[in-house]
Coordinates of C-alpha atoms in Angstrom, one line a residue:
Chain N
M442 CA -4.2 -2.2 23.5
Q443 CA -7.2 0.0 24.1
P444 CA -10.4 -0.5 22.0
D445 CA -10.1 2.9 20.4
T446 CA -6.5 2.3 19.5
A447 CA -7.3 -1.0 18.0
R448 CA -10.2 0.5 16.0
H449 CA -7.9 3.3 14.8
R450 CA -5.3 0.8 13.7
L451 CA -7.9 -1.2 11.8
R452 CA -9.1 1.9 10.0
S453 CA -5.5 2.7 9.1
L454 CA -5.2 -0.8 7.8
A455 CA -8.2 -0.4 5.6
V456 CA -6.8 2.8 4.1
V457 CA -3.5 1.1 3.3
A458 CA -5.4 -1.7 1.7
L459 CA -7.1 0.6 -0.6
A460 CA -4.1 2.7 -1.3
L461 CA -1.6 0.0 -2.2
P462 CA -3.3 -1.2 -5.4
A463 CA -3.7 2.4 -6.5
L464 CA 0.0 2.8 -6.4
T465 CA 0.4 0.1 -9.0
V466 CA -1.9 1.8 -11.4
G467 CA -0.1 3.4 -14.3
C468 CA 2.8 1.0 -14.2
G469 CA 1.6 -0.7 -17.2
D470 CA 3.5 -2.6 -19.8
D471 CA 4.6 -1.7 -23.3
T472 CA 6.6 1.4 -22.8
G473 CA 7.0 2.0 -26.5
T474 CA 4.8 0.0 -28.8
A475 CA 5.4 2.0 -31.9
A476 CA 3.1 2.1 -34.8
I477 CA 3.1 -0.7 -37.3
A478 CA 5.6 -0.1 -39.9
T479 CA 5.2 1.3 -43.3
T480 CA 8.5 -0.1 -44.2
A481 CA 7.9 -3.6 -42.8
A482 CA 5.7 -4.8 -45.6
A483 CA 8.1 -3.5 -48.2
A484 CA 11.0 -5.0 -46.4
A485 CA 9.2 -8.3 -46.0
S486 CA 8.1 -8.4 -49.6
T487 CA 11.8 -8.8 -50.5
T488 CA 12.3 -11.7 -48.1
V489 CA 9.2 -13.8 -47.8
G490 CA 9.1 -16.5 -50.3
G491 CA 12.7 -17.4 -50.1
S492 CA 13.7 -21.0 -50.1
D493 CA 15.3 -23.0 -47.3
T494 CA 18.0 -21.9 -44.9
T495 CA 20.3 -20.5 -47.5
S496 CA 19.0 -19.0 -50.7
P497 CA 21.4 -17.1 -52.7
D498 CA 20.1 -14.5 -55.1
T499 CA 16.5 -14.6 -54.0
T500 CA 16.3 -11.0 -52.9
S501 CA 16.3 -7.7 -54.7
P502 CA 19.7 -6.2 -55.4
D503 CA 19.2 -3.5 -52.7
T504 CA 18.4 -5.9 -50.0
A505 CA 20.9 -8.5 -51.1
A506 CA 23.6 -5.9 -50.7
D507 CA 22.7 -5.6 -47.1
T508 CA 22.7 -9.3 -46.4
T509 CA 25.5 -10.8 -48.3
D510 CA 28.3 -12.4 -46.5
A511 CA 31.9 -12.5 -47.6
S512 CA 31.3 -15.0 -50.3
G513 CA 28.6 -12.9 -51.8
A514 CA 25.7 -15.3 -50.9
T515 CA 22.6 -14.1 -49.2
T516 CA 22.1 -15.8 -45.9
K517 CA 18.5 -16.3 -44.9
V518 CA 17.3 -18.1 -41.8
N519 CA 13.8 -19.3 -40.8
A520 CA 12.3 -16.9 -38.3
N521 CA 10.4 -19.6 -36.6
D522 CA 12.8 -22.5 -36.7
A523 CA 16.3 -21.2 -36.6
S524 CA 18.3 -21.4 -33.4
V525 CA 19.6 -18.3 -31.7
E526 CA 23.1 -19.1 -32.9
E527 CA 21.9 -19.5 -36.5
L528 CA 20.0 -16.2 -36.2
A529 CA 23.0 -14.5 -34.7
A530 CA 25.3 -15.8 -37.4
A531 CA 23.0 -14.6 -40.2
F532 CA 22.6 -11.2 -38.6
E533 CA 26.3 -11.0 -38.1
A534 CA 26.9 -11.9 -41.8
A535 CA 24.4 -9.2 -42.7
G536 CA 26.4 -6.6 -40.8
I537 CA 23.7 -6.0 -38.2
P538 CA 25.1 -4.5 -35.0
N539 CA 24.4 -6.3 -31.7
A540 CA 23.6 -9.4 -33.8
A541 CA 23.5 -11.8 -30.8
R542 CA 21.1 -9.6 -28.8
W543 CA 18.8 -9.1 -31.8
A544 CA 18.8 -12.8 -32.4
H545 CA 17.7 -13.4 -28.9
E546 CA 14.9 -10.9 -29.3
V547 CA 13.7 -12.4 -32.5
E548 CA 13.7 -15.9 -30.9
E549 CA 11.8 -14.6 -27.9
Y550 CA 8.8 -13.2 -29.8
R551 CA 8.0 -16.3 -31.9
P552 CA 5.9 -17.5 -33.6
Y553 CA 5.7 -15.3 -36.7
S554 CA 3.0 -15.4 -39.3
D555 CA 2.8 -13.9 -42.7
D556 CA 1.8 -10.5 -41.5
G557 CA 4.4 -8.5 -43.3
W558 CA 6.6 -8.7 -40.1
A559 CA 4.1 -6.5 -38.3
H560 CA 4.3 -8.6 -35.1
L561 CA 8.1 -8.5 -35.2
R562 CA 8.2 -4.8 -35.7
Q563 CA 5.7 -4.3 -32.9
E564 CA 8.0 -6.2 -30.5
L565 CA 11.3 -4.8 -31.6
S566 CA 9.9 -1.2 -31.6
K567 CA 9.9 -1.5 -27.8
Y568 CA 13.6 -1.3 -28.0
N569 CA 13.6 1.8 -30.3
I570 CA 15.1 -0.1 -33.2
D571 CA 15.8 2.1 -36.1
D572 CA 14.2 1.4 -39.5
A573 CA 17.5 0.5 -41.2
T574 CA 18.4 -2.1 -38.7
F575 CA 14.8 -3.5 -38.7
E576 CA 14.9 -3.8 -42.5
Q577 CA 18.3 -5.5 -42.3
I578 CA 16.9 -8.0 -39.9
V579 CA 13.8 -8.9 -41.9
A580 CA 15.8 -9.1 -45.0
T581 CA 17.7 -11.9 -43.3
L582 CA 14.6 -13.8 -42.2
E583 CA 12.1 -15.9 -44.0
L584 CA 9.0 -17.9 -43.0
Chain Y
M456 CA 0.9 -5.7 28.1
N457 CA -1.3 -5.6 25.1
Q458 CA -5.0 -6.4 25.6
V459 CA -7.5 -7.7 23.1
A460 CA -10.3 -5.3 22.3
P461 CA -13.4 -7.5 22.4
V462 CA -15.7 -4.9 20.8
A463 CA -13.4 -4.6 17.8
A464 CA -13.6 -8.2 16.8
P465 CA -16.6 -8.0 14.3
E466 CA -15.2 -4.9 12.7
R467 CA -11.7 -6.5 12.6
D468 CA -13.0 -9.5 10.8
R469 CA -14.9 -7.4 8.3
L470 CA -11.8 -5.4 7.6
R471 CA -9.6 -8.4 7.3
S472 CA -12.1 -10.0 4.9
G473 CA -12.1 -6.7 2.9
V474 CA -8.3 -6.7 2.7
L475 CA -8.3 -10.3 1.5
V476 CA -10.8 -9.4 -1.2
V477 CA -8.5 -6.6 -2.3
V478 CA -5.6 -9.1 -2.3
V479 CA -7.5 -11.4 -4.6
V480 CA -8.7 -8.7 -6.9
A481 CA -5.1 -7.3 -7.2
T482 CA -3.7 -10.7 -7.8
V483 CA -6.2 -11.4 -10.5
G484 CA -5.4 -8.1 -12.1
I485 CA -1.7 -9.0 -12.1
V486 CA -2.5 -12.3 -13.8
V487 CA -4.5 -10.5 -16.4
E488 CA -1.6 -8.1 -17.0
L489 CA 0.8 -11.0 -17.3
A490 CA -1.5 -12.7 -19.9
T491 CA -2.1 -9.6 -22.0
S492 CA 1.7 -9.0 -22.1
R493 CA 2.3 -12.7 -23.0
H494 CA 4.6 -13.0 -20.1
W495 CA 5.6 -16.7 -20.7
H496 CA 8.7 -16.6 -22.8
G497 CA 11.1 -18.9 -21.0
G498 CA 11.2 -20.2 -17.4
I499 CA 12.0 -16.9 -15.7
Q500 CA 8.9 -15.3 -17.2
L501 CA 6.8 -18.0 -15.6
I502 CA 7.9 -17.0 -12.1
P503 CA 5.3 -14.3 -11.5
W504 CA 2.6 -16.8 -12.6
F505 CA 3.7 -19.1 -9.8
A506 CA 4.0 -16.2 -7.4
A507 CA 0.4 -15.2 -8.2
G508 CA -0.7 -18.7 -7.5
L509 CA 1.1 -18.7 -4.2
L510 CA -0.6 -15.5 -3.3
L511 CA -4.0 -17.0 -3.9
V512 CA -3.1 -20.1 -1.9
A513 CA -1.9 -18.0 0.9
T514 CA -5.0 -15.9 0.8
A515 CA -7.1 -19.0 1.0
L516 CA -5.2 -20.4 3.9
I517 CA -5.4 -17.1 5.8
G518 CA -9.0 -16.5 4.9
R519 CA -10.2 -20.0 5.9
G520 CA -8.4 -19.8 9.2
A521 CA -6.9 -23.3 8.8
P522 CA -4.6 -24.3 11.6
G523 CA -1.2 -22.9 10.9
G524 CA -2.6 -21.1 7.9
V525 CA -1.4 -17.7 9.0
R526 CA 2.1 -18.9 9.5
V527 CA 2.2 -20.7 6.1
G528 CA 0.5 -17.7 4.5
R529 CA 3.2 -15.4 5.8
V530 CA 6.0 -17.6 4.5
L531 CA 4.4 -17.8 1.1
A532 CA 4.0 -14.0 1.1
A533 CA 7.7 -13.7 1.9
V534 CA 8.5 -16.1 -1.0
V535 CA 6.4 -14.0 -3.3
S536 CA 8.1 -10.8 -2.1
L537 CA 11.5 -12.3 -3.0
A538 CA 10.2 -13.4 -6.4
S539 CA 8.9 -9.9 -6.9
L540 CA 12.2 -8.3 -6.1
F541 CA 13.9 -10.7 -8.4
G542 CA 11.5 -9.6 -11.1
V543 CA 12.3 -6.0 -10.6
W544 CA 16.0 -6.8 -10.9
E545 CA 15.4 -8.9 -14.0
H546 CA 13.5 -6.1 -15.7
V547 CA 16.1 -3.5 -14.8
E548 CA 18.9 -5.7 -15.9
G549 CA 17.1 -6.6 -19.2
N550 CA 16.7 -2.9 -19.9
Y551 CA 20.3 -2.3 -19.1
D552 CA 21.4 -5.0 -21.5
S553 CA 19.2 -3.6 -24.3
G554 CA 20.7 -0.2 -24.1
P555 CA 22.9 -0.6 -27.2
L556 CA 19.8 -1.7 -29.2
D557 CA 18.2 1.7 -28.8
F558 CA 19.1 3.7 -31.9
R559 CA 19.2 6.9 -29.7
Y560 CA 22.1 5.4 -27.7
A561 CA 23.7 3.1 -30.3
T562 CA 26.8 5.2 -30.5
S563 CA 26.8 6.7 -27.1
W564 CA 25.9 3.9 -24.8
A565 CA 29.5 2.6 -24.4
S566 CA 30.7 6.0 -23.5
M567 CA 28.0 6.7 -20.9
S568 CA 28.9 6.4 -17.2
E569 CA 27.6 3.3 -15.4
A570 CA 25.4 5.5 -13.2
T571 CA 23.7 7.0 -16.3
R572 CA 23.2 3.6 -17.9
W573 CA 21.6 2.2 -14.8
W574 CA 19.5 5.2 -14.2
K575 CA 18.1 4.9 -17.7
A576 CA 17.5 1.2 -17.1
V577 CA 15.7 1.8 -13.8
S578 CA 13.7 4.8 -15.1
G579 CA 12.6 3.1 -18.3
G580 CA 14.7 5.3 -20.5
V581 CA 15.9 2.2 -22.3
G582 CA 14.5 -1.3 -22.8
A583 CA 11.1 -2.9 -23.1
A584 CA 10.5 -4.1 -19.6
P585 CA 8.5 -2.0 -17.1
P586 CA 11.0 -1.8 -14.3
I587 CA 8.8 -1.4 -11.2
V588 CA 5.8 -3.4 -12.3
P589 CA 7.0 -6.7 -10.8
G590 CA 7.0 -4.9 -7.4
A591 CA 3.2 -5.1 -7.5
L592 CA 3.5 -8.7 -6.3
A593 CA 5.5 -7.6 -3.3
L594 CA 2.9 -4.9 -2.5
V595 CA 0.1 -7.4 -2.6
A596 CA 2.1 -9.8 -0.5
G597 CA 2.7 -7.1 2.0
L598 CA -1.0 -6.4 2.1
L599 CA -1.7 -10.1 2.7
V600 CA 0.7 -10.0 5.7
V601 CA -1.0 -6.9 7.0
A602 CA -4.3 -8.9 6.9
T603 CA -2.8 -11.3 9.4
F604 CA -2.2 -8.7 12.0
G605 CA -4.3 -8.6 15.1
P606 CA -5.4 -11.3 17.6
G607 CA -7.1 -13.6 15.1
G608 CA -4.1 -13.4 12.8
R609 CA -1.6 -14.2 15.5
S610 CA -3.3 -17.3 16.6
G611 CA -3.9 -18.6 13.1
D612 CA -7.6 -19.2 13.7
R613 CA -10.6 -17.0 13.2
T614 CA -12.1 -17.2 16.6
G615 CA -10.9 -13.8 17.7

């Protein structure tokens, strides 16, 4: 290898070194972090404060209508402690489509605090969840 | 036959050091990105953390010119590249699986062609995971391997 050729290759190497990181810029995370919900607080206010894992008749009539199972009892599960299977069963009982997948997502983004489900909404918004489904989910959860 | 260019050695070392600095800066940037996105839910999400650690170890080995360091560094870079490709696949697959969750496709996802579904998953049309971002680790690993090219890199020492 001639000296000039070696120097030319080294300069090319330097150019590549500077260009590669630039290629990664703009590939950031959070493709769709939607705004914090206006409906989350309202939905949460009907669910927070429930009792243990099952608490019939603790929600408003509208919400209860969405989360009642075949026996008419409202099924609530703890957002921080319930297993994925328990979450999925509760979502399924509430008639939430793709219950198992949503249960997995709810479990993934733990822990949840008493923030009106803002954290949960922020995370689930990445999946373009519709408001009705989100309200069904939070109506099934408690802290 | 190739001949070593003696006059290029100081410049080569400076450039190699510069490339290694860029590798470290890029790796730290990736770690910051992982932290801000809280990329630690489950074992699979910990893989890029270990990969970033391997990159820093490999950089140190190559930079210090330890005996055999270049060879080990290249192997580690290859491992990181495989982890990076796995990450791209995981992100794309995760996006694909979350297609039905998107209210825009709730009723139409099942009727879409496989090609359309996968394209949406790859292009970020559905799902929460940035599809190409894990590839940044492979880019940095490739950069690290490039830094081992040249006479000093081949021998594994820094005498060149």
